mmCIF file of C-alpha atoms in Angstrom:
data_model
loop_
_atom_site.group_PDB
_atom_site.id
_atom_site.type_symbol
_atom_site.label_atom_id
_atom_site.label_comp_id
_atom_site.label_asym_id
_atom_site.label_seq_id
_atom_site.Cartn_x
_atom_site.Cartn_y
_atom_site.Cartn_z
ATOM 1 C CA MET A 20 7.730 -15.273 -16.065
ATOM 2 C CA SER A 21 8.473 -15.918 -12.413
ATOM 3 C CA ASP A 22 12.124 -16.802 -13.082
ATOM 4 C CA SER A 23 12.712 -13.430 -14.709
ATOM 5 C CA THR A 24 10.707 -11.228 -12.333
ATOM 6 C CA GLY A 25 13.811 -9.623 -10.881
ATOM 7 C CA LYS A 26 15.330 -9.062 -14.313
ATOM 8 C CA ARG A 27 12.282 -7.354 -15.796
ATOM 9 C CA ASN A 28 11.966 -5.045 -12.777
ATOM 10 C CA ILE A 29 15.657 -4.150 -12.950
ATOM 11 C CA VAL A 30 15.351 -3.369 -16.666
ATOM 12 C CA ILE A 31 12.385 -1.032 -16.076
ATOM 13 C CA ILE A 32 14.148 0.736 -13.196
ATOM 14 C CA GLU A 33 17.361 1.139 -15.197
ATOM 15 C CA LEU A 34 15.482 2.540 -18.191
ATOM 16 C CA ALA A 35 13.687 5.066 -15.985
ATOM 17 C CA LYS A 36 16.914 6.198 -14.335
ATOM 18 C CA GLU A 37 18.875 6.463 -17.563
ATOM 19 C CA HIS A 38 16.250 8.146 -19.736
ATOM 20 C CA GLY A 39 14.145 10.258 -17.366
ATOM 21 C CA GLY A 40 11.212 7.914 -17.016
ATOM 22 C CA GLU A 41 9.363 10.198 -14.600
ATOM 23 C CA SER A 42 9.010 12.968 -17.150
ATOM 24 C CA GLN A 43 9.023 10.856 -20.329
ATOM 25 C CA TRP A 44 6.570 8.071 -19.527
ATOM 26 C CA GLY A 45 5.028 8.726 -16.115
ATOM 27 C CA TYR A 46 7.250 6.354 -14.156
ATOM 28 C CA ARG A 47 6.658 6.551 -10.423
ATOM 29 C CA ARG A 48 6.586 4.328 -7.350
ATOM 30 C CA ILE A 49 3.092 3.597 -6.039
ATOM 31 C CA HIS A 50 1.065 1.607 -3.540
ATOM 32 C CA CYS A 51 -1.009 -1.379 -4.664
ATOM 33 C CA GLY A 52 -3.935 -3.013 -2.912
ATOM 34 C CA GLN A 53 -7.265 -4.793 -3.166
ATOM 35 C CA ILE A 54 -10.555 -3.369 -1.978
ATOM 36 C CA GLU A 55 -13.739 -5.274 -1.243
ATOM 37 C CA ALA A 56 -16.718 -2.941 -1.360
ATOM 38 C CA LYS A 57 -20.477 -2.729 -1.599
ATOM 39 C CA GLY A 58 -21.613 -0.618 -4.523
ATOM 40 C CA ARG A 59 -24.304 2.050 -4.310
ATOM 41 C CA THR A 60 -27.191 2.255 -6.725
ATOM 42 C CA GLY A 61 -28.406 5.355 -8.514
ATOM 43 C CA GLN A 62 -24.947 6.862 -8.869
ATOM 44 C CA THR A 63 -24.559 9.190 -11.827
ATOM 45 C CA ALA A 64 -21.156 9.013 -13.447
ATOM 46 C CA ALA A 65 -19.314 11.791 -15.209
ATOM 47 C CA SER A 66 -20.891 12.931 -18.446
ATOM 48 C CA GLY A 67 -17.827 12.805 -20.659
ATOM 49 C CA ARG A 68 -15.482 15.224 -22.307
ATOM 50 C CA GLY A 69 -16.504 18.795 -21.687
ATOM 51 C CA GLY A 70 -18.779 18.783 -18.658
ATOM 52 C CA PHE A 71 -20.415 17.219 -15.647
ATOM 53 C CA ILE A 72 -23.927 16.187 -14.720
ATOM 54 C CA GLY A 73 -24.677 18.916 -12.224
ATOM 55 C CA GLU A 74 -27.018 17.197 -9.800
ATOM 56 C CA SER A 75 -24.493 14.434 -9.052
ATOM 57 C CA ILE A 76 -21.680 16.640 -7.775
ATOM 58 C CA SER A 77 -20.927 16.238 -4.081
ATOM 59 C CA LEU A 78 -19.234 19.170 -2.371
ATOM 60 C CA GLN A 79 -19.104 17.528 1.056
ATOM 61 C CA LYS A 80 -15.680 17.276 2.631
ATOM 62 C CA ARG A 81 -14.433 14.181 4.404
ATOM 63 C CA ASN A 82 -15.578 14.433 7.993
ATOM 64 C CA GLU A 83 -14.014 12.702 10.978
ATOM 65 C CA ASP A 84 -16.695 10.007 11.035
ATOM 66 C CA ALA A 85 -16.046 9.054 7.406
ATOM 67 C CA LEU A 86 -12.283 8.985 7.899
ATOM 68 C CA GLY A 87 -12.768 6.849 10.992
ATOM 69 C CA LYS A 88 -14.769 4.296 9.006
ATOM 70 C CA LEU A 89 -12.065 4.092 6.350
ATOM 71 C CA THR A 90 -9.398 3.545 8.989
ATOM 72 C CA ALA A 91 -11.498 0.857 10.688
ATOM 73 C CA VAL A 92 -11.478 -1.338 7.562
ATOM 74 C CA GLY A 93 -7.716 -0.984 7.180
ATOM 75 C CA LEU A 94 -7.643 1.657 4.459
ATOM 76 C CA PRO A 95 -4.463 3.769 4.501
ATOM 77 C CA LYS A 96 -5.080 7.407 5.476
ATOM 78 C CA ASP A 97 -4.070 8.762 2.080
ATOM 79 C CA LEU A 98 -6.384 6.363 0.230
ATOM 80 C CA ASP A 99 -9.321 8.623 0.993
ATOM 81 C CA TRP A 100 -11.010 8.692 -2.400
ATOM 82 C CA PHE A 101 -13.396 5.828 -1.707
ATOM 83 C CA SER A 102 -16.728 6.093 0.077
ATOM 84 C CA ALA A 103 -16.546 5.191 3.773
ATOM 85 C CA ASP A 104 -19.981 3.561 3.576
ATOM 86 C CA CYS A 105 -18.913 1.257 0.730
ATOM 87 C CA VAL A 106 -15.476 -0.122 1.597
ATOM 88 C CA GLN A 107 -15.581 -3.362 3.583
ATOM 89 C CA SER A 108 -11.928 -4.395 3.597
ATOM 90 C CA TYR A 109 -8.506 -3.497 2.228
ATOM 91 C CA HIS A 110 -5.522 -5.762 1.611
ATOM 92 C CA GLU A 111 -2.097 -4.406 0.784
ATOM 93 C CA MET A 112 -0.449 -6.022 -2.243
ATOM 94 C CA GLY A 113 2.552 -3.766 -2.804
ATOM 95 C CA THR A 114 4.364 -0.659 -1.595
ATOM 96 C CA PRO A 115 6.507 1.964 -3.343
ATOM 97 C CA LYS A 116 9.482 -0.239 -2.526
ATOM 98 C CA THR A 117 8.086 -3.070 -4.670
ATOM 99 C CA THR A 118 5.618 -1.430 -7.073
ATOM 100 C CA ALA A 119 5.850 1.152 -9.848
ATOM 101 C CA GLN A 120 3.838 2.252 -12.870
ATOM 102 C CA VAL A 121 4.339 3.702 -16.328
ATOM 103 C CA HIS A 122 1.952 5.209 -18.868
ATOM 104 C CA PRO A 123 1.677 2.478 -21.558
ATOM 105 C CA TYR A 124 1.374 4.742 -24.603
ATOM 106 C CA GLN A 125 4.071 7.150 -23.455
ATOM 107 C CA PHE A 126 6.376 4.268 -22.559
ATOM 108 C CA THR A 127 6.091 2.420 -25.879
ATOM 109 C CA ILE A 128 6.498 5.619 -27.909
ATOM 110 C CA ALA A 129 9.562 6.549 -25.857
ATOM 111 C CA MET A 130 11.109 3.098 -26.379
ATOM 112 C CA ALA A 131 10.590 3.381 -30.147
ATOM 113 C CA ARG A 132 12.226 6.819 -30.217
ATOM 114 C CA LEU A 133 15.175 5.616 -28.146
ATOM 115 C CA ALA A 134 15.598 2.706 -30.574
ATOM 116 C CA GLU A 135 15.552 5.108 -33.517
ATOM 117 C CA ASP A 136 18.219 7.191 -31.793
ATOM 118 C CA ARG A 137 20.389 4.050 -31.782
ATOM 119 C CA GLY A 138 19.926 3.462 -35.507
ATOM 120 C CA VAL A 139 16.741 1.373 -35.687
ATOM 121 C CA LYS A 140 14.455 2.120 -38.635
ATOM 122 C CA VAL A 141 10.769 1.964 -37.716
ATOM 123 C CA VAL A 142 8.466 1.096 -40.622
ATOM 124 C CA PHE A 143 4.674 1.065 -40.378
ATOM 125 C CA GLY A 144 3.095 -1.615 -42.507
ATOM 126 C CA LEU A 145 0.928 -4.721 -42.680
ATOM 127 C CA VAL A 146 2.846 -7.999 -42.924
ATOM 128 C CA SER A 147 1.453 -10.432 -45.488
ATOM 129 C CA ASP A 148 4.126 -13.145 -45.579
ATOM 130 C CA ILE A 149 7.229 -14.483 -43.897
ATOM 131 C CA ASP A 150 9.256 -16.578 -46.315
ATOM 132 C CA LYS A 151 10.530 -19.539 -44.305
ATOM 133 C CA SER A 152 10.975 -22.033 -47.113
ATOM 134 C CA GLY A 153 13.571 -24.689 -46.399
ATOM 135 C CA GLY A 154 13.040 -24.355 -42.651
ATOM 136 C CA GLU A 155 14.683 -20.952 -42.233
ATOM 137 C CA VAL A 156 13.729 -17.298 -42.477
ATOM 138 C CA LYS A 157 14.565 -15.620 -45.781
ATOM 139 C CA SER A 158 12.394 -12.513 -46.061
ATOM 140 C CA VAL A 159 9.369 -10.538 -44.872
ATOM 141 C CA THR A 160 6.747 -9.065 -47.208
ATOM 142 C CA TYR A 161 4.590 -6.172 -46.047
ATOM 143 C CA LYS A 162 2.369 -3.401 -47.356
ATOM 144 C CA ASP A 163 3.892 -0.027 -46.555
ATOM 145 C CA GLN A 164 1.361 2.135 -44.713
ATOM 146 C CA ARG A 165 2.658 5.356 -46.236
ATOM 147 C CA THR A 166 2.962 4.331 -49.892
ATOM 148 C CA SER A 167 0.637 1.254 -50.034
ATOM 149 C CA GLU A 168 3.483 -0.473 -51.850
ATOM 150 C CA ASN A 169 4.154 -4.178 -51.257
ATOM 151 C CA ILE A 170 7.777 -4.549 -50.182
ATOM 152 C CA THR A 171 9.845 -7.684 -49.595
ATOM 153 C CA THR A 172 12.826 -7.279 -47.271
ATOM 154 C CA PRO A 173 15.513 -9.989 -46.970
ATOM 155 C CA ALA A 174 15.957 -11.158 -43.385
ATOM 156 C CA THR A 175 18.032 -13.576 -41.336
ATOM 157 C CA ASP A 176 16.193 -12.993 -38.061
ATOM 158 C CA VAL A 177 12.504 -12.211 -37.592
ATOM 159 C CA ILE A 178 10.856 -11.569 -34.225
ATOM 160 C CA VAL A 179 7.082 -12.031 -34.247
ATOM 161 C CA SER A 180 5.705 -9.882 -31.443
ATOM 162 C CA ALA A 181 2.356 -8.723 -32.798
ATOM 163 C CA GLY A 182 0.251 -9.100 -29.674
ATOM 164 C CA PRO A 183 -3.273 -10.284 -30.511
ATOM 165 C CA TRP A 184 -2.379 -10.111 -34.229
ATOM 166 C CA THR A 185 0.430 -12.674 -33.816
ATOM 167 C CA ARG A 186 -1.571 -15.495 -35.386
ATOM 168 C CA ARG A 187 -2.279 -13.307 -38.435
ATOM 169 C CA VAL A 188 1.487 -12.999 -38.975
ATOM 170 C CA TYR A 189 2.437 -16.527 -37.897
ATOM 171 C CA PRO A 190 -0.631 -18.841 -38.067
ATOM 172 C CA PRO A 191 0.841 -21.732 -36.007
ATOM 173 C CA ALA A 192 1.078 -19.499 -32.913
ATOM 174 C CA PRO A 193 -1.667 -20.430 -30.413
ATOM 175 C CA ILE A 194 -2.544 -16.823 -29.635
ATOM 176 C CA ALA A 195 -6.179 -15.755 -29.263
ATOM 177 C CA ALA A 196 -7.562 -12.238 -28.924
ATOM 178 C CA MET A 197 -9.879 -10.936 -26.202
ATOM 179 C CA ARG A 198 -11.333 -7.439 -26.234
ATOM 180 C CA ALA A 199 -11.146 -5.280 -23.108
ATOM 181 C CA HIS A 200 -12.595 -1.835 -22.444
ATOM 182 C CA SER A 201 -11.224 0.993 -20.341
ATOM 183 C CA VAL A 202 -11.800 4.641 -19.517
ATOM 184 C CA THR A 203 -9.800 7.539 -18.136
ATOM 185 C CA ILE A 204 -11.289 10.013 -15.679
ATOM 186 C CA THR A 205 -10.101 13.328 -14.297
ATOM 187 C CA PRO A 206 -11.207 13.042 -10.648
ATOM 188 C CA SER A 207 -13.008 15.928 -8.944
ATOM 189 C CA ARG A 208 -9.918 16.409 -6.771
ATOM 190 C CA PRO A 209 -6.356 15.015 -6.803
ATOM 191 C CA ILE A 210 -6.113 11.372 -5.731
ATOM 192 C CA SER A 211 -3.214 9.491 -4.168
ATOM 193 C CA ALA A 212 -0.860 7.163 -6.051
ATOM 194 C CA TYR A 213 -2.451 3.714 -5.800
ATOM 195 C CA ALA A 214 -3.213 0.829 -8.133
ATOM 196 C CA ILE A 215 -6.409 -0.736 -6.837
ATOM 197 C CA PHE A 216 -7.940 -4.106 -7.665
ATOM 198 C CA THR A 217 -11.580 -4.125 -6.621
ATOM 199 C CA GLU A 218 -14.276 -6.621 -5.820
ATOM 200 C CA ILE A 219 -17.583 -4.779 -5.785
ATOM 201 C CA SER A 220 -20.883 -6.349 -4.740
ATOM 202 C CA LEU A 221 -23.689 -4.659 -6.652
ATOM 203 C CA PRO A 222 -27.208 -4.132 -5.300
ATOM 204 C CA SER A 223 -29.981 -5.992 -7.084
ATOM 205 C CA ASP A 224 -31.379 -2.800 -8.644
ATOM 206 C CA PHE A 225 -28.015 -1.575 -9.916
ATOM 207 C CA GLY A 226 -28.016 0.025 -13.363
ATOM 208 C CA ARG A 227 -28.271 3.375 -15.056
ATOM 209 C CA LYS A 228 -31.720 4.885 -14.867
ATOM 210 C CA ASP A 229 -30.969 8.496 -15.705
ATOM 211 C CA THR A 230 -29.230 8.658 -19.114
ATOM 212 C CA PHE A 231 -29.599 7.324 -22.633
ATOM 213 C CA LEU A 232 -26.558 5.122 -21.951
ATOM 214 C CA LYS A 233 -28.512 2.856 -19.621
ATOM 215 C CA SER A 234 -26.875 -0.572 -19.731
ATOM 216 C CA LYS A 235 -28.451 -3.035 -22.154
ATOM 217 C CA ARG A 236 -27.154 -6.126 -20.373
ATOM 218 C CA HIS A 237 -27.429 -7.884 -17.068
ATOM 219 C CA HIS A 238 -24.864 -6.963 -14.424
ATOM 220 C CA SER A 239 -23.037 -9.651 -12.481
ATOM 221 C CA LYS A 240 -23.603 -9.663 -8.742
ATOM 222 C CA THR A 241 -19.905 -9.013 -8.260
ATOM 223 C CA VAL A 242 -17.688 -6.969 -10.582
ATOM 224 C CA THR A 243 -13.931 -6.427 -10.500
ATOM 225 C CA PRO A 244 -12.824 -3.217 -12.241
ATOM 226 C CA GLU A 245 -9.216 -2.139 -11.748
ATOM 227 C CA ILE A 246 -8.359 1.491 -10.973
ATOM 228 C CA TYR A 247 -4.932 3.065 -11.493
ATOM 229 C CA ALA A 248 -4.192 6.590 -10.303
ATOM 230 C CA ARG A 249 -1.838 8.276 -12.756
ATOM 231 C CA PRO A 250 0.253 11.446 -12.537
ATOM 232 C CA ASN A 251 -1.411 14.756 -13.441
ATOM 233 C CA ASN A 252 -4.652 13.832 -11.671
ATOM 234 C CA GLU A 253 -5.845 11.110 -14.019
ATOM 235 C CA ALA A 254 -7.430 7.774 -13.164
ATOM 236 C CA TYR A 255 -7.464 4.790 -15.527
ATOM 237 C CA ALA A 256 -10.113 2.116 -15.002
ATOM 238 C CA CYS A 257 -10.625 -1.122 -16.915
ATOM 239 C CA GLY A 258 -13.279 -3.823 -16.849
ATOM 240 C CA GLU A 259 -13.999 -7.355 -17.939
ATOM 241 C CA GLY A 260 -13.128 -8.860 -21.309
ATOM 242 C CA ASP A 261 -15.345 -10.131 -24.117
ATOM 243 C CA ARG A 262 -15.118 -11.926 -27.445
ATOM 244 C CA LEU A 263 -18.225 -10.424 -29.009
ATOM 245 C CA VAL A 264 -16.384 -8.646 -31.838
ATOM 246 C CA PRO A 265 -13.672 -10.431 -33.861
ATOM 247 C CA LEU A 266 -10.177 -8.988 -33.994
ATOM 248 C CA PRO A 267 -10.079 -6.331 -36.759
ATOM 249 C CA GLU A 268 -7.289 -5.978 -39.301
ATOM 250 C CA THR A 269 -5.564 -3.108 -37.517
ATOM 251 C CA ALA A 270 -5.593 -1.346 -34.134
ATOM 252 C CA ALA A 271 -7.172 1.691 -35.782
ATOM 253 C CA ASP A 272 -10.257 -0.434 -36.548
ATOM 254 C CA VAL A 273 -10.928 -1.582 -32.967
ATOM 255 C CA GLU A 274 -14.595 -1.113 -32.109
ATOM 256 C CA THR A 275 -15.459 0.507 -28.761
ATOM 257 C CA ASP A 276 -18.755 -0.390 -27.076
ATOM 258 C CA ASP A 277 -19.906 2.727 -25.199
ATOM 259 C CA SER A 278 -22.234 0.726 -22.970
ATOM 260 C CA ARG A 279 -19.339 -1.391 -21.682
ATOM 261 C CA CYS A 280 -17.317 1.741 -20.998
ATOM 262 C CA GLN A 281 -20.320 3.172 -19.176
ATOM 263 C CA ASP A 282 -20.503 0.027 -17.049
ATOM 264 C CA ILE A 283 -16.935 0.626 -15.886
ATOM 265 C CA ILE A 284 -17.734 4.257 -15.088
ATOM 266 C CA ASP A 285 -20.825 3.234 -13.134
ATOM 267 C CA TYR A 286 -18.980 0.517 -11.209
ATOM 268 C CA VAL A 287 -16.178 2.790 -10.005
ATOM 269 C CA SER A 288 -18.633 5.659 -9.414
ATOM 270 C CA SER A 289 -20.615 3.417 -7.093
ATOM 271 C CA ILE A 290 -17.748 3.374 -4.576
ATOM 272 C CA SER A 291 -15.960 6.701 -5.190
ATOM 273 C CA ASP A 292 -17.424 10.207 -5.198
ATOM 274 C CA GLU A 293 -14.194 11.587 -6.654
ATOM 275 C CA LEU A 294 -14.526 9.367 -9.716
ATOM 276 C CA ARG A 295 -18.288 9.787 -9.913
ATOM 277 C CA ASP A 296 -18.009 13.583 -9.954
ATOM 278 C CA GLY A 297 -14.995 13.678 -12.252
ATOM 279 C CA GLU A 298 -14.785 14.130 -16.013
ATOM 280 C CA VAL A 299 -14.532 11.144 -18.346
ATOM 281 C CA THR A 300 -11.821 11.981 -20.872
ATOM 282 C CA VAL A 301 -11.394 8.734 -22.837
ATOM 283 C CA ARG A 302 -13.539 5.690 -23.660
ATOM 284 C CA GLN A 303 -11.568 3.009 -25.467
ATOM 285 C CA ALA A 304 -11.039 -0.685 -26.192
ATOM 286 C CA CYS A 305 -8.103 -2.900 -27.023
ATOM 287 C CA TYR A 306 -7.386 -6.600 -27.575
ATOM 288 C CA LEU A 307 -5.305 -8.788 -25.284
ATOM 289 C CA PRO A 308 -3.185 -11.687 -26.601
ATOM 290 C CA ASN A 309 -3.926 -14.921 -24.718
ATOM 291 C CA VAL A 310 -2.071 -18.207 -25.147
ATOM 292 C CA GLU A 311 -4.390 -21.095 -26.034
ATOM 293 C CA ALA A 312 -2.334 -23.822 -24.396
ATOM 294 C CA ALA A 313 -2.354 -25.610 -21.066
ATOM 295 C CA SER A 314 1.081 -24.220 -20.274
ATOM 296 C CA GLY A 315 -0.185 -20.656 -20.365
ATOM 297 C CA GLY A 316 2.082 -17.859 -21.485
ATOM 298 C CA PRO A 317 3.773 -15.821 -22.610
ATOM 299 C CA LEU A 318 5.689 -17.629 -25.342
ATOM 300 C CA ILE A 319 9.259 -16.380 -25.715
ATOM 301 C CA GLY A 320 12.057 -17.866 -27.790
ATOM 302 C CA LYS A 321 12.720 -20.112 -30.778
ATOM 303 C CA THR A 322 9.968 -21.561 -32.948
ATOM 304 C CA GLY A 323 11.734 -24.423 -34.694
ATOM 305 C CA VAL A 324 12.193 -22.341 -37.837
ATOM 306 C CA LYS A 325 15.767 -21.068 -38.046
ATOM 307 C CA GLY A 326 15.842 -17.317 -37.484
ATOM 308 C CA LEU A 327 12.170 -17.056 -36.465
ATOM 309 C CA LEU A 328 11.581 -15.999 -32.850
ATOM 310 C CA LEU A 329 8.292 -15.533 -30.994
ATOM 311 C CA ALA A 330 7.527 -13.080 -28.193
ATOM 312 C CA ALA A 331 3.774 -12.956 -27.584
ATOM 313 C CA GLY A 332 0.908 -13.960 -25.326
ATOM 314 C CA HIS A 333 1.556 -11.584 -22.418
ATOM 315 C CA THR A 334 -2.183 -10.889 -21.892
ATOM 316 C CA CYS A 335 -2.532 -7.721 -19.772
ATOM 317 C CA TRP A 336 1.041 -7.941 -18.475
ATOM 318 C CA GLY A 337 2.748 -6.823 -21.676
ATOM 319 C CA ILE A 338 3.953 -3.477 -20.345
ATOM 320 C CA GLN A 339 5.315 -5.052 -17.180
ATOM 321 C CA ASN A 340 7.034 -7.930 -18.964
ATOM 322 C CA GLY A 341 7.910 -6.097 -22.185
ATOM 323 C CA PRO A 342 11.345 -4.715 -21.250
ATOM 324 C CA GLY A 343 12.485 -8.052 -19.816
ATOM 325 C CA THR A 344 11.129 -9.849 -22.872
ATOM 326 C CA GLY A 345 13.030 -7.472 -25.151
ATOM 327 C CA LYS A 346 16.282 -8.161 -23.334
ATOM 328 C CA LEU A 347 15.753 -11.934 -23.500
ATOM 329 C CA ILE A 348 14.871 -11.875 -27.206
ATOM 330 C CA SER A 349 17.973 -9.795 -27.944
ATOM 331 C CA GLU A 350 20.014 -12.541 -26.265
ATOM 332 C CA PHE A 351 18.437 -15.147 -28.537
ATOM 333 C CA VAL A 352 19.414 -13.047 -31.565
ATOM 334 C CA PHE A 353 22.979 -12.197 -30.549
ATOM 335 C CA ASP A 354 23.911 -15.088 -28.248
ATOM 336 C CA GLY A 355 21.708 -17.906 -29.503
ATOM 337 C CA LYS A 356 19.978 -18.412 -26.149
ATOM 338 C CA ALA A 357 18.469 -16.614 -23.167
ATOM 339 C CA LYS A 358 21.154 -15.797 -20.623
ATOM 340 C CA SER A 359 19.484 -13.401 -18.168
ATOM 341 C CA ALA A 360 16.874 -15.845 -16.884
ATOM 342 C CA ASN A 361 15.706 -19.438 -17.144
ATOM 343 C CA ILE A 362 12.620 -19.269 -19.364
ATOM 344 C CA SER A 363 12.540 -22.872 -20.530
ATOM 345 C CA SER A 364 8.907 -23.123 -19.404
ATOM 346 C CA LEU A 365 8.016 -20.407 -21.945
ATOM 347 C CA ASP A 366 9.606 -22.190 -24.937
ATOM 348 C CA PRO A 367 7.204 -21.769 -27.921
ATOM 349 C CA ARG A 368 8.300 -25.134 -29.372
ATOM 350 C CA LYS A 369 6.422 -26.898 -26.585
ATOM 351 C CA VAL A 370 3.079 -25.781 -28.009
ATOM 352 C CA LEU A 371 3.761 -25.234 -31.734
#
């Protein structure tokens, strides 16, 4: 969405200013960078909700020698929650002038509530059919989650934006699902506001040797977990994707593989004492919507069926691109075309 980068950022900033984004959905300006590091073996990660593994806790303060090593590889002074013996290089990717974050769950819930305040009715249900006979949208049939009743609602405009479930709702959409795992950790001390992309070289003997969660699979020589410091002393870390488990019927049925979550914990623990000695609060998985087309994605706009619009395939950039996508789709509904940005390259009709 390069043509609409400015628009999506403006929308996010405006929403935060108008509706108290800092308190409502964790909006804040942050630094962003990439770290290349050499992981340590034998690191014991946090034990999970409700406690720590005592022998792993390091009470050593940062000494001058360690801080000097971090500075020597270009690490900013306030990015002091990585081991000086592990970090090999740091590259700045963004500053608080260009980079911000939100809490995904808090943000989406807040957007839904703001929409309800403006008169939108939110219904939870499972869509079974979109009547598009005659080449135009006529109705949507869904099973109401609360009553289990099958309901058909007349419609003139339908926006299909079901993430990885998009193909279930609209089969022609070339959207595939990939599972991704993540964890949240309360660090052993407060950490600075950075989003960090890592490239960690693992030692040949890397792997858990001290708990029942010892990894059951081979580790790559290089791994690339992402780490996001959040407000209220929380760190979010995510790992690689997989297609081992098919997309379930609903988000509530997503299967979490504890060993893959443990891999993420071990990877980030191998380069950060603060994360290693912290408390793991959440282990989770989700599915990302990927466009199966040479053009890539996302796909935003008309489908060729009158009244049927598509907004899907954002992969892991859905939160970043969501507000801009919403504005563009609203223009399709009310104005008949996108006016805020040139998104002709994202036209769904090119791949449907």
